[in-house]
């Protein structure tokens, strides 16, 4: 399991930063915005399931 494997968090973050830099460029004003995608639930009849946050509609 990933949670039980020996791995370096710093090495993973450095790799992600390097990949992002290569793909997005090296300009000082470059930015990356990440936003979740949500689909509002239509019904209220799911047994044993609590309402969950949907950022798309703010509830």
Short mmCIF file of C-alpha atoms in Angstrom, two decimals:
data_model
loop_
_atom_site.label_atom_id
_atom_site.label_comp_id
_atom_site.label_asym_id
_atom_site.label_seq_id
_atom_site.Cartn_x
_atom_site.Cartn_y
_atom_site.Cartn_z
CA UNK A 1 0.00 0.00 0.00
CA UNK A 2 1.14 3.53 -0.71
CA UNK A 3 0.68 4.54 2.92
CA UNK A 4 3.06 1.78 4.02
CA UNK A 5 5.69 2.31 1.31
CA UNK A 6 8.95 4.12 1.94
CA UNK A 7 9.05 7.22 -0.29
CA UNK A 8 10.33 10.75 -0.06
CA UNK A 9 7.61 13.40 0.11
CA UNK A 10 10.18 16.10 -0.73
CA UNK A 11 11.31 14.20 -3.85
CA UNK A 12 7.70 13.85 -5.04
CA UNK A 13 6.97 17.56 -4.50
CA UNK A 14 10.21 18.51 -6.29
CA UNK A 15 9.27 16.28 -9.22
CA UNK A 16 5.79 17.83 -9.45
CA UNK A 17 7.28 21.34 -9.36
CA UNK A 18 9.75 20.43 -12.11
CA UNK A 19 7.02 18.92 -14.32
CA UNK A 20 4.77 21.95 -13.80
CA UNK A 21 7.62 24.32 -14.65
CA UNK A 22 8.39 22.43 -17.87
CA UNK A 23 4.75 22.35 -18.96
CA UNK A 24 3.71 25.87 -17.91
CA UNK A 25 6.87 27.78 -18.66
CA UNK A 26 9.29 29.80 -16.60
CA UNK A 27 7.71 33.26 -16.74
CA UNK A 28 7.36 35.09 -13.42
CA UNK A 29 3.67 35.78 -14.03
CA UNK A 30 2.73 32.17 -14.83
CA UNK A 31 0.14 30.66 -12.52
CA UNK A 32 -1.92 27.50 -12.25
CA UNK A 33 -5.42 27.53 -10.79
CA UNK A 34 -6.99 24.26 -9.70
CA UNK A 35 -10.69 24.07 -8.91
CA UNK A 36 -12.83 21.09 -8.10
CA UNK A 37 -15.57 19.97 -10.41
CA UNK A 38 -18.80 18.99 -8.75
CA UNK A 39 -22.12 17.72 -9.95
CA UNK A 40 -25.07 18.72 -7.78
CA UNK A 41 -27.07 15.83 -6.38
CA UNK A 42 -30.64 15.88 -7.64
CA UNK A 43 -32.46 13.67 -5.17
CA UNK A 44 -32.83 13.39 -1.41
CA UNK A 45 -33.59 9.68 -1.21
CA UNK A 46 -30.16 8.02 -0.98
CA UNK A 47 -30.31 5.75 2.07
CA UNK A 48 -27.47 6.19 4.55
CA UNK A 49 -25.78 8.99 2.61
CA UNK A 50 -25.41 12.44 4.14
CA UNK A 51 -25.53 15.57 2.00
CA UNK A 52 -22.07 16.44 0.75
CA UNK A 53 -20.48 19.78 -0.06
CA UNK A 54 -20.80 20.87 -3.68
CA UNK A 55 -18.63 23.92 -4.32
CA UNK A 56 -20.36 24.51 -7.64
CA UNK A 57 -23.53 25.59 -5.84
CA UNK A 58 -22.07 26.43 -2.41
CA UNK A 59 -23.95 23.82 -0.41
#
